[in-house]
PDB file of C-alpha atoms in Angstrom:
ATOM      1  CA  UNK A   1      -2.058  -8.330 -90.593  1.00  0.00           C
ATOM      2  CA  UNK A   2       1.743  -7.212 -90.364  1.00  0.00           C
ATOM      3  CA  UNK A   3       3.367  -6.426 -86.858  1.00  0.00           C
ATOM      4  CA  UNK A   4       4.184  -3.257 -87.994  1.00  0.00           C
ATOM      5  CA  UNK A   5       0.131  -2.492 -89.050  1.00  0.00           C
ATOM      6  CA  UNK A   6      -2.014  -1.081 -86.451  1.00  0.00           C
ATOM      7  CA  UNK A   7      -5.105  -1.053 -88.930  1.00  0.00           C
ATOM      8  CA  UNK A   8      -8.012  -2.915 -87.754  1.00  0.00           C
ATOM      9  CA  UNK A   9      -7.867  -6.847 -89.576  1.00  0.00           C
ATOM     10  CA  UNK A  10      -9.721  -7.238 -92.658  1.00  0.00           C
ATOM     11  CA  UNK A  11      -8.731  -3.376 -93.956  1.00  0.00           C
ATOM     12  CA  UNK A  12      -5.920  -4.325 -96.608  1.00  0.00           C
ATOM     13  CA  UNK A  13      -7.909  -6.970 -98.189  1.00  0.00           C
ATOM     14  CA  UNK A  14     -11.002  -5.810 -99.365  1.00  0.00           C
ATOM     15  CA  UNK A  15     -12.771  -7.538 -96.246  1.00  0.00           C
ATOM     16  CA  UNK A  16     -13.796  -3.861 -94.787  1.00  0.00           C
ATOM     17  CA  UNK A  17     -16.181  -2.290 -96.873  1.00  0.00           C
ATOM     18  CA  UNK A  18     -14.426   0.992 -98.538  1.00  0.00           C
ATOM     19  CA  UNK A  19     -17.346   2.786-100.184  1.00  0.00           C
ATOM     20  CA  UNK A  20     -17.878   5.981-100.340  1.00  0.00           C
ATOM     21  CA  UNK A  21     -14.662   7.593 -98.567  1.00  0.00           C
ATOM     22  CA  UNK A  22     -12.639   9.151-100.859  1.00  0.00           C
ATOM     23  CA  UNK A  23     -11.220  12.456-100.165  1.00  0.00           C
ATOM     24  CA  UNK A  24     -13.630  15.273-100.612  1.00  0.00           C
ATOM     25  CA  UNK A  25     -12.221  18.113-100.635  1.00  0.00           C
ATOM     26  CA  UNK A  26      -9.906  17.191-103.640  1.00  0.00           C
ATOM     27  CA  UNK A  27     -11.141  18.870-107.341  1.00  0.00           C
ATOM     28  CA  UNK A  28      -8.474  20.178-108.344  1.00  0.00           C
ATOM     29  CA  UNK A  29      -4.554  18.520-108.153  1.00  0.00           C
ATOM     30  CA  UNK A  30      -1.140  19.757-108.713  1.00  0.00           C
ATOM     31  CA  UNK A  31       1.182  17.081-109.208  1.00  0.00           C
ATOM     32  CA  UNK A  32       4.677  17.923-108.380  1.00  0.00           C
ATOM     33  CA  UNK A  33       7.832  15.286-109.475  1.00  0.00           C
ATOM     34  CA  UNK A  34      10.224  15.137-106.483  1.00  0.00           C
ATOM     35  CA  UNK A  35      12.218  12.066-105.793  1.00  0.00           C
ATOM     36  CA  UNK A  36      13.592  13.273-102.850  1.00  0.00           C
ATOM     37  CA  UNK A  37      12.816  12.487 -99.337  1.00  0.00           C
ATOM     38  CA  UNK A  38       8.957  13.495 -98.534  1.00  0.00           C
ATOM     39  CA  UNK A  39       7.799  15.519 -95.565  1.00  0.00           C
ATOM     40  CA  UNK A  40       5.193  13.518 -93.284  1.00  0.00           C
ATOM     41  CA  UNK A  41       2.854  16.299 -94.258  1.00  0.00           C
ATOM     42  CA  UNK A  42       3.030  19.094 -96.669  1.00  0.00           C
ATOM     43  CA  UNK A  43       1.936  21.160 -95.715  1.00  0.00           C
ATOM     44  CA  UNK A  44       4.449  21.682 -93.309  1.00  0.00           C
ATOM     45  CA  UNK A  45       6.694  23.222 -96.552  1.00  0.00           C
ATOM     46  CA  UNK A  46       9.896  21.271 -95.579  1.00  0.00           C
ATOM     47  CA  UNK A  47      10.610  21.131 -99.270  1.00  0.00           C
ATOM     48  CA  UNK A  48      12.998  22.998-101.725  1.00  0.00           C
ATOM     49  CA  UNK A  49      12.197  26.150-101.856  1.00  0.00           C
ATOM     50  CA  UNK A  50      10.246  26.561-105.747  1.00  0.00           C
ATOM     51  CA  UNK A  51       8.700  23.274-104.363  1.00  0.00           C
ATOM     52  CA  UNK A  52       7.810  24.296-101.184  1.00  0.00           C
ATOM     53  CA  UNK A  53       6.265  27.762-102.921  1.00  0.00           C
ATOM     54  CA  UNK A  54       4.250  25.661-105.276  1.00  0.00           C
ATOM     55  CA  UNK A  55       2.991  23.543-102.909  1.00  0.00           C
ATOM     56  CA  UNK A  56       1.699  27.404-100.664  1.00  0.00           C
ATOM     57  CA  UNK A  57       0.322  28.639-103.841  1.00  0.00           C
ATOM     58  CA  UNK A  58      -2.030  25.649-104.060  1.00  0.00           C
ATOM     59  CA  UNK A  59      -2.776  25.409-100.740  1.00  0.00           C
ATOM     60  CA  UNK A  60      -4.267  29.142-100.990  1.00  0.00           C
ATOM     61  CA  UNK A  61      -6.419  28.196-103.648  1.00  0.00           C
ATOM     62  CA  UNK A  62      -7.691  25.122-103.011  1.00  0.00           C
ATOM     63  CA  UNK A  63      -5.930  22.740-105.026  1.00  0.00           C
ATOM     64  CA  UNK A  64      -4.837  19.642-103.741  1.00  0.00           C
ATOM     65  CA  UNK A  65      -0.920  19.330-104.038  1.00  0.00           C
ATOM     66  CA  UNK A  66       0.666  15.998-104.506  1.00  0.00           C
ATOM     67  CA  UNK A  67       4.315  15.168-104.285  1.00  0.00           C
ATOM     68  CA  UNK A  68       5.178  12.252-107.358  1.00  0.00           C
ATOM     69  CA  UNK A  69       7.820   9.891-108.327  1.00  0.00           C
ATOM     70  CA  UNK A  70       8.529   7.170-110.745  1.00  0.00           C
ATOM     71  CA  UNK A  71       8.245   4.027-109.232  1.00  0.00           C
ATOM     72  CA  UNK A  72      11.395   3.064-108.026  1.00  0.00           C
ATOM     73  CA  UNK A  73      13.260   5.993-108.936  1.00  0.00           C
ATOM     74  CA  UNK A  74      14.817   7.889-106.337  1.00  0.00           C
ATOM     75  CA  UNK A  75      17.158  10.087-108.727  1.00  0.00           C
ATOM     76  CA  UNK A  76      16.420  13.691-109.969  1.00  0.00           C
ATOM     77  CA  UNK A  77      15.099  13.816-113.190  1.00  0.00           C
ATOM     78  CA  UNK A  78      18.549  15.061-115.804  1.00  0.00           C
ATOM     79  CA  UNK A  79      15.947  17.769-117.432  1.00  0.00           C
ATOM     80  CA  UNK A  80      15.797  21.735-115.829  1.00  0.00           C
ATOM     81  CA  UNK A  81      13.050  22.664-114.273  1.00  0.00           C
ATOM     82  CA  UNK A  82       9.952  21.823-112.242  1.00  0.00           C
ATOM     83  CA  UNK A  83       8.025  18.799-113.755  1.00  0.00           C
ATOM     84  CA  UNK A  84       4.506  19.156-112.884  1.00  0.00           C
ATOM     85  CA  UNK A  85       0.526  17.885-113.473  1.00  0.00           C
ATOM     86  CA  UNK A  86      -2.523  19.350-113.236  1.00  0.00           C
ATOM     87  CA  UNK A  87      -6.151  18.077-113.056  1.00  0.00           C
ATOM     88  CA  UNK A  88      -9.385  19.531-113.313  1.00  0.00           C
ATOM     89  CA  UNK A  89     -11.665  16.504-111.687  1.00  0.00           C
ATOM     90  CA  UNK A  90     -14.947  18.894-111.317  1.00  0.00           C
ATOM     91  CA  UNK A  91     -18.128  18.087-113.158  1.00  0.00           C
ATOM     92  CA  UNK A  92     -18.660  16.262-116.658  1.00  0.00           C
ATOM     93  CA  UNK A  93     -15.474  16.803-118.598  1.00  0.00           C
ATOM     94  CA  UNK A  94     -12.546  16.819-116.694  1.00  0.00           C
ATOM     95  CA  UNK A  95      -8.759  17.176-118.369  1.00  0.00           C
ATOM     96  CA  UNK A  96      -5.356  16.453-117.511  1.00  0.00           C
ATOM     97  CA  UNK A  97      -2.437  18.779-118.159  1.00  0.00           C
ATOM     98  CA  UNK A  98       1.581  17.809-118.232  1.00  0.00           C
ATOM     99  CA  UNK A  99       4.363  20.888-118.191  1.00  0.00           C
ATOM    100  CA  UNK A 100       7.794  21.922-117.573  1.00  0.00           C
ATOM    101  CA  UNK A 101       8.268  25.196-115.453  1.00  0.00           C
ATOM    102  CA  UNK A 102      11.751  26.746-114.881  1.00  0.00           C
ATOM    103  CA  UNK A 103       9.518  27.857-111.275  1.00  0.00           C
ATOM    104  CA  UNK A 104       6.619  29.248-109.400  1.00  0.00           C
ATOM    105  CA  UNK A 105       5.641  31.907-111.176  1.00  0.00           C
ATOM    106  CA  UNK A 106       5.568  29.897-114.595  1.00  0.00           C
ATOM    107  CA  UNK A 107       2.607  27.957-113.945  1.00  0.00           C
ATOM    108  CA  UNK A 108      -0.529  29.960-113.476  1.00  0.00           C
ATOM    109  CA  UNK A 109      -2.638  28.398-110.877  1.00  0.00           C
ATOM    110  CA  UNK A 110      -6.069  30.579-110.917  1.00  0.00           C
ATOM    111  CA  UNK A 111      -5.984  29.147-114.873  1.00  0.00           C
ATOM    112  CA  UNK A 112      -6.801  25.837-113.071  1.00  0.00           C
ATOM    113  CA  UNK A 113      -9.376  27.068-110.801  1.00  0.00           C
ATOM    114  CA  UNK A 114     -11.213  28.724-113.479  1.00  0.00           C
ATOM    115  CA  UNK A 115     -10.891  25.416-115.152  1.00  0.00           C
ATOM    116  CA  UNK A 116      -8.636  26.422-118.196  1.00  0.00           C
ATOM    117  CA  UNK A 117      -5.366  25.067-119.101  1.00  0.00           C
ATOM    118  CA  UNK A 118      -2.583  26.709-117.775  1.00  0.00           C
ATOM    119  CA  UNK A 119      -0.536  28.015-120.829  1.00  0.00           C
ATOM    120  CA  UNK A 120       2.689  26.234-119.784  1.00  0.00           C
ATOM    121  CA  UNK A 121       1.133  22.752-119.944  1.00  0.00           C
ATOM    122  CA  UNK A 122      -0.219  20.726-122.407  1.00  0.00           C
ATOM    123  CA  UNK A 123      -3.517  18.125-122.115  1.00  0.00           C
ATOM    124  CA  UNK A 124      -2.899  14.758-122.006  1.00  0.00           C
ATOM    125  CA  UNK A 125      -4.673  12.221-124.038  1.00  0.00           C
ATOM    126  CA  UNK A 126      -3.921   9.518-121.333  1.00  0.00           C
ATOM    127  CA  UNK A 127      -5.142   8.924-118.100  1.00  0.00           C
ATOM    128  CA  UNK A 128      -2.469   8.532-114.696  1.00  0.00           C
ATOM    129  CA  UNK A 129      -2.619   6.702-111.845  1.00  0.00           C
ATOM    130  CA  UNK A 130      -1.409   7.448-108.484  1.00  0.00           C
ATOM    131  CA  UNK A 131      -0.467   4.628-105.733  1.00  0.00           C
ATOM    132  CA  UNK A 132      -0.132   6.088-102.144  1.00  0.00           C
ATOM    133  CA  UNK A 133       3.549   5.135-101.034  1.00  0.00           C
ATOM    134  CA  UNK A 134       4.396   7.529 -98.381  1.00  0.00           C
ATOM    135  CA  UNK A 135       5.999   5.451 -95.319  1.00  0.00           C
ATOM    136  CA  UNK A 136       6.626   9.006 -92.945  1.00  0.00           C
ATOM    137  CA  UNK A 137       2.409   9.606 -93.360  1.00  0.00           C
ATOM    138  CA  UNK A 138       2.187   6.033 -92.873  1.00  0.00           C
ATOM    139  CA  UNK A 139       4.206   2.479 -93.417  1.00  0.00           C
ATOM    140  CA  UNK A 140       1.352   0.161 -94.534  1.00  0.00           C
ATOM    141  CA  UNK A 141       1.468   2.812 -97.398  1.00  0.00           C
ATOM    142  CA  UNK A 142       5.047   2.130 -98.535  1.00  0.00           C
ATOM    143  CA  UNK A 143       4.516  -1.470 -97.208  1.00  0.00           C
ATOM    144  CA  UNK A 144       1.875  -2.181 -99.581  1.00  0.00           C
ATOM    145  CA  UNK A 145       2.139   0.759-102.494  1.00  0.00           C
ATOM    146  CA  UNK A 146       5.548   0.240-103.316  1.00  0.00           C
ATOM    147  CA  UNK A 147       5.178  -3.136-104.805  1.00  0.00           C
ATOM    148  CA  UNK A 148       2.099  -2.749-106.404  1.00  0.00           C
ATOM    149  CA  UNK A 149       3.143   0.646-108.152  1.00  0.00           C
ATOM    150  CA  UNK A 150       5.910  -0.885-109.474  1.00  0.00           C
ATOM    151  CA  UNK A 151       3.361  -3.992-110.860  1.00  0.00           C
ATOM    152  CA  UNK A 152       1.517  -1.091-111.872  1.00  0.00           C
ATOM    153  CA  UNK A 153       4.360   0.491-114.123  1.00  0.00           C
ATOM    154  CA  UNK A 154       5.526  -2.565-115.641  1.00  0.00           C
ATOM    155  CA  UNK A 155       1.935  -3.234-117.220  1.00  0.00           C
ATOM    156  CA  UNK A 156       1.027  -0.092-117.621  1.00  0.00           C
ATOM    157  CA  UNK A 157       4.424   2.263-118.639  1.00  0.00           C
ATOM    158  CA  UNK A 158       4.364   6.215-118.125  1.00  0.00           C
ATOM    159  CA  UNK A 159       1.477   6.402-116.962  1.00  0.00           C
ATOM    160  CA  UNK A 160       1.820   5.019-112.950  1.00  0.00           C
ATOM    161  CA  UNK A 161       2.945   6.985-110.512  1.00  0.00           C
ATOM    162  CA  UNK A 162       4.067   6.775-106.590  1.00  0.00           C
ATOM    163  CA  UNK A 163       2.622   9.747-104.573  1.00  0.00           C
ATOM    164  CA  UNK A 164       2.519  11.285-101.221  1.00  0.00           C
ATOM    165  CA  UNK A 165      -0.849  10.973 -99.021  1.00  0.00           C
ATOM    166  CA  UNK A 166      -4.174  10.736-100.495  1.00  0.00           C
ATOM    167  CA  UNK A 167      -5.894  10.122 -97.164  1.00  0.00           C
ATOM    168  CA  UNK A 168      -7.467   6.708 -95.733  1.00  0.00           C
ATOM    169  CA  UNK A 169      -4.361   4.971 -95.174  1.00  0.00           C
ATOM    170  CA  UNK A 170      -6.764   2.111 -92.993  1.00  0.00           C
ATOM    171  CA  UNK A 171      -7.230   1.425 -97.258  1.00  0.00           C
ATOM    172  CA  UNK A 172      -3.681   1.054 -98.455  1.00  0.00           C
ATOM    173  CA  UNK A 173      -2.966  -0.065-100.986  1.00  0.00           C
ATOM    174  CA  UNK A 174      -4.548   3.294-102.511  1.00  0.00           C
ATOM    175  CA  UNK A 175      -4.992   3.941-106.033  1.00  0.00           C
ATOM    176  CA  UNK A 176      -6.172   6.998-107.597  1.00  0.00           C
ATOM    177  CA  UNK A 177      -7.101   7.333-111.088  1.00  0.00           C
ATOM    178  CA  UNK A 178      -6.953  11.291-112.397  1.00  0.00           C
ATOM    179  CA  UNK A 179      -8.601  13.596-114.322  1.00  0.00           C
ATOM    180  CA  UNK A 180     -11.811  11.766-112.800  1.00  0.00           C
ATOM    181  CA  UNK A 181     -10.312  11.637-109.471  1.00  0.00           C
ATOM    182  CA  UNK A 182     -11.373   7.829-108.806  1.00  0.00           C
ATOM    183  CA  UNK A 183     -10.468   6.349-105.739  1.00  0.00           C
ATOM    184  CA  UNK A 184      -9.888   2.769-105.514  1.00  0.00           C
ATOM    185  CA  UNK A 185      -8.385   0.990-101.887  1.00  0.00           C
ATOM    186  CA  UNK A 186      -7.745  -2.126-100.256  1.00  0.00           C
ATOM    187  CA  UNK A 187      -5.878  -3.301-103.709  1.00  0.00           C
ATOM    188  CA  UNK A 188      -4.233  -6.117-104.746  1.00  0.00           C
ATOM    189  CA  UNK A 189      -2.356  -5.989-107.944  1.00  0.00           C
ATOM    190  CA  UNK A 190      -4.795  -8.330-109.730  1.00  0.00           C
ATOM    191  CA  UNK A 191      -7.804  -5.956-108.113  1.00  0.00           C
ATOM    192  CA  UNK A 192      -5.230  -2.402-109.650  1.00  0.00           C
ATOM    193  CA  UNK A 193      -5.025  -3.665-113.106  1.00  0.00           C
ATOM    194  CA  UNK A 194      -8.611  -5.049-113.322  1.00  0.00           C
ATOM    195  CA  UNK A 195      -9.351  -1.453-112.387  1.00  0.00           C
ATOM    196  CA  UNK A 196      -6.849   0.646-113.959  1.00  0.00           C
ATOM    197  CA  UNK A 197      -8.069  -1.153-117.113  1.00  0.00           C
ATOM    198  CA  UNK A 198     -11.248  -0.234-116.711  1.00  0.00           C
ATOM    199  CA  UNK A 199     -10.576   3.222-116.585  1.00  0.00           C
ATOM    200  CA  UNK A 200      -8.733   3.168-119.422  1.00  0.00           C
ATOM    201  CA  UNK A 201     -11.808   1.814-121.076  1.00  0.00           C
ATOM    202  CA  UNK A 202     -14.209   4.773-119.557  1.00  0.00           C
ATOM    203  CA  UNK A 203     -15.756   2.447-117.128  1.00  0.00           C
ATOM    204  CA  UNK A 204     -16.295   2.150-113.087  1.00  0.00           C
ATOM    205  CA  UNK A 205     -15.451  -0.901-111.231  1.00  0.00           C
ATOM    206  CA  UNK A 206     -17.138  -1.617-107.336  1.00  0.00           C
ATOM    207  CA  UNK A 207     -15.150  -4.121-106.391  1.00  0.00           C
ATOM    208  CA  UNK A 208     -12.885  -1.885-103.767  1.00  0.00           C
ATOM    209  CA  UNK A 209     -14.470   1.467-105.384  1.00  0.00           C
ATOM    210  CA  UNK A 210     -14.079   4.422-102.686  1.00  0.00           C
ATOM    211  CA  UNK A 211     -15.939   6.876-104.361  1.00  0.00           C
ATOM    212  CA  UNK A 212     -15.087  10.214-106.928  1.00  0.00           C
ATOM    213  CA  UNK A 213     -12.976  12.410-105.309  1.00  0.00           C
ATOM    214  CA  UNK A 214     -14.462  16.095-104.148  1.00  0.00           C
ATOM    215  CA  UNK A 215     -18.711  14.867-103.392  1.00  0.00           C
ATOM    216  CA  UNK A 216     -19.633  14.928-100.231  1.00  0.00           C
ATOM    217  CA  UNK A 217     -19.042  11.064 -98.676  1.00  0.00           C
ATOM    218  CA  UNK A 218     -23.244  10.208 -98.778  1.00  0.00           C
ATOM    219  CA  UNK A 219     -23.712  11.400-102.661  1.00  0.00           C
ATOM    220  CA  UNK A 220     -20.617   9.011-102.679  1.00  0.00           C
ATOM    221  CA  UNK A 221     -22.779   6.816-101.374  1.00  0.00           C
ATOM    222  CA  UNK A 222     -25.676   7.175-103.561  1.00  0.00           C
ATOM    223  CA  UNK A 223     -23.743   7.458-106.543  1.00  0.00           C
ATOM    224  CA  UNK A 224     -22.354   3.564-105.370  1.00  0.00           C
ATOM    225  CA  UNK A 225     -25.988   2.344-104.800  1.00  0.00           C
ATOM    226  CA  UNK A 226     -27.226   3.748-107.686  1.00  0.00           C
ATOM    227  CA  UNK A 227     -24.540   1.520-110.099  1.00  0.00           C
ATOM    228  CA  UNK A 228     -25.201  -1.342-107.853  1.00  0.00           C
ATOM    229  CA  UNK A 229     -28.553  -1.426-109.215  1.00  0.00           C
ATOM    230  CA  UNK A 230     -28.279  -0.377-112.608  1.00  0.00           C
ATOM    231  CA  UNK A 231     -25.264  -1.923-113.897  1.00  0.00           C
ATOM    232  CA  UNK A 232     -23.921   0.994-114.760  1.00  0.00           C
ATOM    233  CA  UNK A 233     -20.644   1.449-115.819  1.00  0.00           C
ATOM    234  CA  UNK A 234     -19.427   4.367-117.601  1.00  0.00           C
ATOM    235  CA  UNK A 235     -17.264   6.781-115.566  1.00  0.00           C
ATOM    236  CA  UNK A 236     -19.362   9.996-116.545  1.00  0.00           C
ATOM    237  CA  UNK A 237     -23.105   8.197-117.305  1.00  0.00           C
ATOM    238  CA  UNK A 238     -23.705   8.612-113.546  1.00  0.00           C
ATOM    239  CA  UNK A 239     -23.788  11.485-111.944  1.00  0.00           C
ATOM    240  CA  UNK A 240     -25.608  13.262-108.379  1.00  0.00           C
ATOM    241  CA  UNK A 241     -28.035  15.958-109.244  1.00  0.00           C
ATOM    242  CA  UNK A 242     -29.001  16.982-106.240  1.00  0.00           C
ATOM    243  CA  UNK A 243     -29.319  15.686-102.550  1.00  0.00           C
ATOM    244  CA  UNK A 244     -30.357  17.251 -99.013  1.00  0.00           C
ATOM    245  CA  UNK A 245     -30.133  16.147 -95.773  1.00  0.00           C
ATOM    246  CA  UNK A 246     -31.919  15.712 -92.483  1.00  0.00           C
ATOM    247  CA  UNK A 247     -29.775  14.901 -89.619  1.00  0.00           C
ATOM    248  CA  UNK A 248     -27.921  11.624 -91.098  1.00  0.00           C
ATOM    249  CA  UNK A 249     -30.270  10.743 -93.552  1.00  0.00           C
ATOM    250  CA  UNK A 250     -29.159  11.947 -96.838  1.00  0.00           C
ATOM    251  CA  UNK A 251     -31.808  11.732 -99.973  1.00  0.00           C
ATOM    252  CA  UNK A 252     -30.003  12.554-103.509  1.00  0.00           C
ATOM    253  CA  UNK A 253     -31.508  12.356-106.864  1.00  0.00           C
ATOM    254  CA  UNK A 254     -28.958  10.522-108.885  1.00  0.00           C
ATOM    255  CA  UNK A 255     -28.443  10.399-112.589  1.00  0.00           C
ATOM    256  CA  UNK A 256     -27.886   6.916-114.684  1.00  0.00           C
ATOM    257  CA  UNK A 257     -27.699   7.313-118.147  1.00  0.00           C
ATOM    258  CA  UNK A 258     -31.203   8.435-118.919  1.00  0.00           C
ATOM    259  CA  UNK A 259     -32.688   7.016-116.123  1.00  0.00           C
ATOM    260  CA  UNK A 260     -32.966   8.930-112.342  1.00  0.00           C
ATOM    261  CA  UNK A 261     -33.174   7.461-108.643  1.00  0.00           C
ATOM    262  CA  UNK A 262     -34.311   8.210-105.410  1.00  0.00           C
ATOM    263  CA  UNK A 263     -31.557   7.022-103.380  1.00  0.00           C
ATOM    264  CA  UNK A 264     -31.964   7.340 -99.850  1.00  0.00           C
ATOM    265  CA  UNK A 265     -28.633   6.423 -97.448  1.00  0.00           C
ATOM    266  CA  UNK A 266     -27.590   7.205 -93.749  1.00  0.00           C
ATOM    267  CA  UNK A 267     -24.666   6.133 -92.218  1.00  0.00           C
ATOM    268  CA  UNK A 268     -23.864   2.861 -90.960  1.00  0.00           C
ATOM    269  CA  UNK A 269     -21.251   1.477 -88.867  1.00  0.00           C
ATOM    270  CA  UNK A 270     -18.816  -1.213 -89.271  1.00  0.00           C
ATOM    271  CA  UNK A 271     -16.849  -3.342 -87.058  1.00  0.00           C
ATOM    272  CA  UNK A 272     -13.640  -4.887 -88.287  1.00  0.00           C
ATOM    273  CA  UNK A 273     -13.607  -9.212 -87.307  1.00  0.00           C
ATOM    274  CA  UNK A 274     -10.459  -7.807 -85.004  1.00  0.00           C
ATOM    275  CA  UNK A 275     -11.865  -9.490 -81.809  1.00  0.00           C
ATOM    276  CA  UNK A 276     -12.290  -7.826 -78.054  1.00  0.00           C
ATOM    277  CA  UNK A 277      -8.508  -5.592 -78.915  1.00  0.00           C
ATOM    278  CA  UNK A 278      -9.672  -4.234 -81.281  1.00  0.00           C
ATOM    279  CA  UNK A 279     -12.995  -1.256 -80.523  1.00  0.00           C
ATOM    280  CA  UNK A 280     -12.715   0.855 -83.714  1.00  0.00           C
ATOM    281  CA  UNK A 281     -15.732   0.947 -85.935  1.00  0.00           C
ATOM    282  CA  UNK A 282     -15.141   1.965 -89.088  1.00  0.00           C
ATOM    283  CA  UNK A 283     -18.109   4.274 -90.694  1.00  0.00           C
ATOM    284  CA  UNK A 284     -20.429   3.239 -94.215  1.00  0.00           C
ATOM    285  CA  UNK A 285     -23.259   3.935 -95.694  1.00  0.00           C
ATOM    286  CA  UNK A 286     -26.592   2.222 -95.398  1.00  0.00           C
ATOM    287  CA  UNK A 287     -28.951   2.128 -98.201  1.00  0.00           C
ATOM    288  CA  UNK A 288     -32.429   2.802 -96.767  1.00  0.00           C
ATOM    289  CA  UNK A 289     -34.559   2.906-100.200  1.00  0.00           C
ATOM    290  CA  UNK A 290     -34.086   3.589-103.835  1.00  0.00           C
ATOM    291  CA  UNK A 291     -36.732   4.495-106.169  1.00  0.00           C
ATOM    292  CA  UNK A 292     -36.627   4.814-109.895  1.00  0.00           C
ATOM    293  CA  UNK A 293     -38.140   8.384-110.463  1.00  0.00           C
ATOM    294  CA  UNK A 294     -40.884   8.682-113.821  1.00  0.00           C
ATOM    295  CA  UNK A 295     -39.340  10.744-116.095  1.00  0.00           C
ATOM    296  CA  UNK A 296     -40.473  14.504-116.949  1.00  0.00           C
ATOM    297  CA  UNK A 297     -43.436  14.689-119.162  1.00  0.00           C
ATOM    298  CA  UNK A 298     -43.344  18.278-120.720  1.00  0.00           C
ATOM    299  CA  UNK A 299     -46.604  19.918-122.341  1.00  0.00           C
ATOM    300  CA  UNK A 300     -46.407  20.335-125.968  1.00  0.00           C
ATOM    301  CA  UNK A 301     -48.904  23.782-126.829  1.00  0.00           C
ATOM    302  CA  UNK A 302     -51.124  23.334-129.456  1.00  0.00           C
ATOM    303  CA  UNK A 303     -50.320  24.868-132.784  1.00  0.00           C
ATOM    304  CA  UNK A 304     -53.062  27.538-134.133  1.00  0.00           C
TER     305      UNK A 304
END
C-alpha cells in the first residue's frame, strides 16, 4: 500500500471483495471532453461556462455527467465545439451516442431520458471504456488510472478514455465499460484487458466485477450469485426480474438465459487484513440460498 493511500490493505489488488457496488444511481451518462483542470466535484460547476451549463442540465434530469479526456492528452481538442457522449444503460438494449455541439442548447437532453437519440449525435457501433483518473476526488485514482488508461489506449485505440469520479475510489483502479454501464475495480492492466475484451465479445467477467451500474447494490448481488452458478456469461442473458426485501434480507428472482433463480442475499461485512490500525469494514453481500425455480407450465384449452 502507497504512503500516500489511506485505503484499507488488500483494496487495490483484488484481495477485498468488490461485488456488487457499483454506482446506482447512474442510467443515464453524459460524457463531456475537457482536458482542462477538473473540479474535485462537479457538481460544484467550477467549469467553463457551456460546460458548466451542461453539466446543470444533467444534473436536473438525472443523468450522470462525466468529465473525459484522452489519455495523456492535456491539450484542447483543434475542432469547435463541445465534444460530447451519451448513454442509455437502462434495461435490455442499451446504445451509445457520439456528437459535436457548438453548446447547451444543441444537445437535447429529455431525448436521452426518454431513451431516444438526441438528433445531434450519432450511435456508435463500438463500445468505450472509462478509467477513473481524477487525483483532486482522490490520488490513488490518478495514482493507479493514469497508467493503466494509457495501457488501455495503446491496446485498445479510440475507444479508452480517462474520466472524472465514478465513485468507490477504496476500488481504484476503476473501469467502466458503457452503454451497459459495467463496473469493473481493483484492476490491473492484465485484469482491464482480460475484461475490456470480454466486453467487446458481449460477455461478463467476475474476476473484480462490481456490478451493472443503476440496480440497487443486493440485485447486484444476486445478479453476481446467479452467474457464479450458472456460468453465465453474456452481458444481457442475465437479468433481475424482480426482488423485495425484509429488513436486510433481499430475495430477487433472477433471469439466466432461460433458466430463473431464487437468490436470496443479505449483507455481509468485510474486514480488510490491515491489522489493529486499521477498524473499517468494508460491506458485501452474503448469499443465504439459491434455488432454481420450475419453469411456467401454461394450460393449453382443448379445441372443440
Amino acid at each position: 500500500m502507497a504512503r500516500s493511500c489511506d485505503h484499507p490493505a488488500g483494496c487495490h489488488t483484488g484481495a477485498v471483495p468488490t461485488m456488487a457496488s457499483a454506482t446506482v444511481g447512474a442510467r443515464l451518462w453524459l460524457l463531456i471532453e475537457y482536458p482542462g483542470p477538473w473540479p474535485s466535484h462537479l457538481e460544484s460547476l467550477a467549469l467553463p461556462g457551456p460546460i458548466a451549463e451542461l453539466v446543470q442540465r444533467a444534473l436536473d434530469r438525472g443523468i450522470r455527467p462525466q468529465l473525459i479526456r484522452r489519455p495523456g492528452r492535456r491539450t484542447r481538442p483543434r475542432d469547435q465545439g463541445l465534444h460530447v457522449l451519451v448513454a442509455y444503460a437502462a434495461g435490455e438494449n442499451p446504445w451509445l451516442a457520439r456528437g459535436v455541439v457548438a453548446g447547451p442548447d444543441d444537445l437535447d437532453l429529455d431525448a436521452l431520458v426518454a431513451g431516444v437519440v438526441p438528433e445531434s449525435c450519432i450511435l456508435e457501433d463500438e463500445p468505450v471504456f472509462l478509467v477513473c483518473t481524477h487525483a483532486k476526488r482522490n490520488a490513488c485514482c490518478a495514482r493507479i488510472g493514469l497508467p493503466l488508461a494509457r495501457f488501455l489506449a495503446e491496446n485498445l485505440p479510440d475507444r479508452v478514455w480517462e474520466t472524472s469520479h465514478v465513485g468507490g475510489d477504496r476500488y481504484a483502479a476503476n473501469l467502466v465499460c458503457l452503454p451497459h454501464g459495467i463496473f469493473y475495480g481493483s484492476m490491473s492492466q492484465a485484469a482491464a484487458l482480460t475484461a475490456a475484451n470480454a466486453y467487446r465479445s458481449g460477455e461478463v467477467i467476475l474476476d473484480r466485477y462490481r456490478g451493472r451500474a443503476g440496480i440497487p447494490e443486493p440485485s447486484q448481488a444476486a445478479e453476481h450469485f446467479a452467474r457464479a452458478h450458472s456460468g453465465e456469461r453474456s452481458v444481457g442473458a442475465v437479468a433481475v426480474e424482480s426482488s423485495r426485501s425484509d429488513g436486510d434480507v433481499t430475495e430477487a428472482i433472477v433471469r439466466c438465459g432461460d433458466v430463473r433463480f431464487q437468490v436470496v442475499v443479505e449483507p455481509s461485512a468485510f474486514t480488510p487484513p490491515c491489522g489493529t490500525a486499521c477498524a473499517e469494514t468494508i460491506t458485501t453481500y452474503r448469499l443465504v440460498s439459491l434455488d432454481r425455480l420450475a419453469p411456467v407450465q401454461y394450460a393449453t384449452p382443448a379445441l372443440t
